[in-house]
GROMACS .gro file of C-alpha atoms in nm:
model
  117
    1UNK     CA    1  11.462  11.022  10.049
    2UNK     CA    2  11.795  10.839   9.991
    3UNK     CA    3  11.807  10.776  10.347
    4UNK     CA    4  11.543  10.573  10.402
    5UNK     CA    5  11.731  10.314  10.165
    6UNK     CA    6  12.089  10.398  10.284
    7UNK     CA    7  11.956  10.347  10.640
    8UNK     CA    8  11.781  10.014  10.547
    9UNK     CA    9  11.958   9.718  10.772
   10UNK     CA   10  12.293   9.587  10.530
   11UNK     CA   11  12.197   9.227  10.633
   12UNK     CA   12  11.935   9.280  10.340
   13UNK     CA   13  12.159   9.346  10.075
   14UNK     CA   14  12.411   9.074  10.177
   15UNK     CA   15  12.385   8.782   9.946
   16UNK     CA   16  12.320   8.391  10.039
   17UNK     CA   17  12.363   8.114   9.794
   18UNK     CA   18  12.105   7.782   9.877
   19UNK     CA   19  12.169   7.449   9.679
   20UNK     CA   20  11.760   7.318   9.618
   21UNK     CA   21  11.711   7.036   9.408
   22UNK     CA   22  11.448   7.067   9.107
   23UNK     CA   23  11.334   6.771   8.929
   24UNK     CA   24  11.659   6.571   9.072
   25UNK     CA   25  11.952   6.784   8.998
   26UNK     CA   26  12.094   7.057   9.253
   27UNK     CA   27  12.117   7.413   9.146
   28UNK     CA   28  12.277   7.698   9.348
   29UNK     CA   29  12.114   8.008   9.374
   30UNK     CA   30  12.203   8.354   9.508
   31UNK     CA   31  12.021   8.599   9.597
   32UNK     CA   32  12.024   8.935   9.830
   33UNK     CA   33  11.846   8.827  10.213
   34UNK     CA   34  11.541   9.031  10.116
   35UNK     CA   35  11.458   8.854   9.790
   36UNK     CA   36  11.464   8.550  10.004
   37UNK     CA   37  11.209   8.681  10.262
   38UNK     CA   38  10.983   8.775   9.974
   39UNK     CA   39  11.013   8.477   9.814
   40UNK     CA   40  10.923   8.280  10.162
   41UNK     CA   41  10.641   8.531  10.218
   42UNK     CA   42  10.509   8.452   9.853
   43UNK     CA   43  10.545   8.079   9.914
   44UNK     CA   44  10.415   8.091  10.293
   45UNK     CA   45  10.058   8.249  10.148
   46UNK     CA   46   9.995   7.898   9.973
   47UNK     CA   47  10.134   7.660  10.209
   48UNK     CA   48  10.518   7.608  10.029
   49UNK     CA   49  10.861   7.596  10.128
   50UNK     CA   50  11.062   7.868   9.966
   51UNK     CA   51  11.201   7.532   9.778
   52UNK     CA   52  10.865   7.464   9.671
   53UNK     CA   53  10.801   7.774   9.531
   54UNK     CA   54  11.125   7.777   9.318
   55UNK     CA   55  11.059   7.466   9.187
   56UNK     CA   56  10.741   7.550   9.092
   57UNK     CA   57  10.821   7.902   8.918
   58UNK     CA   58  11.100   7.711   8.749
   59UNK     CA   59  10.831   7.471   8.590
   60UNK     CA   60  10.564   7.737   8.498
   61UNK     CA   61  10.871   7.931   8.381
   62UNK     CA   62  10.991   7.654   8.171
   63UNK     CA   63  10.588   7.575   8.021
   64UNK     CA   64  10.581   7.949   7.927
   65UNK     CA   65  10.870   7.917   7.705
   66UNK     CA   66  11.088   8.154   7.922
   67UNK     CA   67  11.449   8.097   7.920
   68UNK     CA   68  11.577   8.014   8.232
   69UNK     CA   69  11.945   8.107   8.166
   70UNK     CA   70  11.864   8.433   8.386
   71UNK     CA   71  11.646   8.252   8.660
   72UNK     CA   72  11.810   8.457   8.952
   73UNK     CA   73  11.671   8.803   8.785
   74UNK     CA   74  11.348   8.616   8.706
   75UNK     CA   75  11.303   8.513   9.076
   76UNK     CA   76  11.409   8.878   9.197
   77UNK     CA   77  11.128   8.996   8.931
   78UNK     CA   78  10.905   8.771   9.067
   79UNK     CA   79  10.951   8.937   9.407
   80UNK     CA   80  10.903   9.259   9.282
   81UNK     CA   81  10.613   9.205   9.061
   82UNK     CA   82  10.441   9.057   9.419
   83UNK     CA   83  10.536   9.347   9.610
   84UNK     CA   84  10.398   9.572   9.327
   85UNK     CA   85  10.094   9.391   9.257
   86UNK     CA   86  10.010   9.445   9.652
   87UNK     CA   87  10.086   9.805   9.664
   88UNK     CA   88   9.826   9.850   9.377
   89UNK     CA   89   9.585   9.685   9.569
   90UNK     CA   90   9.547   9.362   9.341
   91UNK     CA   91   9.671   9.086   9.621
   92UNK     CA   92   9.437   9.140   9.934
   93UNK     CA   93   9.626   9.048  10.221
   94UNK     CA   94   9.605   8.678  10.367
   95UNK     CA   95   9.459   8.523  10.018
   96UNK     CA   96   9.675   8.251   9.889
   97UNK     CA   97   9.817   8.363   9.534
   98UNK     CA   98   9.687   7.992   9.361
   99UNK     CA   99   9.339   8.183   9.427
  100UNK     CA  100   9.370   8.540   9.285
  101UNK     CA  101   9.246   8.586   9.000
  102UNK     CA  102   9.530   8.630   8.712
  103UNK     CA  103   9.372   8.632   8.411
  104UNK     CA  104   9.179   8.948   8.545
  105UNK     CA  105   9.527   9.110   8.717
  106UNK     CA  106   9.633   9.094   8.348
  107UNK     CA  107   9.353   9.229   8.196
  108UNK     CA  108   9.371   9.553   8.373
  109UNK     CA  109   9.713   9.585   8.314
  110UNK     CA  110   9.700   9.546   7.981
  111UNK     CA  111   9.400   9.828   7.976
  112UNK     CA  112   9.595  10.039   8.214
  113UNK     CA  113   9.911  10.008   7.943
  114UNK     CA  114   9.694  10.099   7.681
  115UNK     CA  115   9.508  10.380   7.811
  116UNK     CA  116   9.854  10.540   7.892
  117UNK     CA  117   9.998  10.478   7.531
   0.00000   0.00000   0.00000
């Protein structure tokens, strides 16, 4: 099993740092190279630059009260949350995320959660 992952290509590990501007100020952010395919794969399925899907998980972020101190490890759960949510079978392939249906994703988490408690 380990080497499937210790095999994986290094150039996804590596790290880049982009500068994107949100609501007129530039931030930095680094992340590994395969957070930043997700993350262009996530924005590509509604029509956004990886920029514009930052920017706009930093505002719903921000209207959901969530601290944005961390918002490196909130993007990389973001990714991982996607890729998840796919495997599951809850993000048919080719359907842009603003249409899924979230309120209903949550809703069988939260019965999945408690049915295992």
């Amino acid at each position: 099993m380990c080497r499937l992952f210790i095999a994986a290509d290094p150039a996804l590990w590596e790290s880049t740092t982009r500068s994107i501007r949100i609501d007129g100020m530039v931030t930095s952010i680094r992340l590994e190279n395969f957070f930043w395919t997700v993350l262009a794969e996530i924005g590509g399925r509604d029509g956004l630059a990886t920029t514009q899907l930052i920017t706009k998980l930093y505002h719903e972020a921000n209207e959901a009260g969530h601290d944005s101190g961390n918002f490196t490890s909130f993007l990389r759960v973001c990714c991982g949350r996607y890729l998840a949510l796919q495997l599951s079978g809850e993000l048919p392939d080719g359907l842009p995320i603003g249409k899924i249906d979230a309120g209903g994703i949550l809703e069988r988490e939260n019965l999945r959660r408690k049915a295992v408690a």
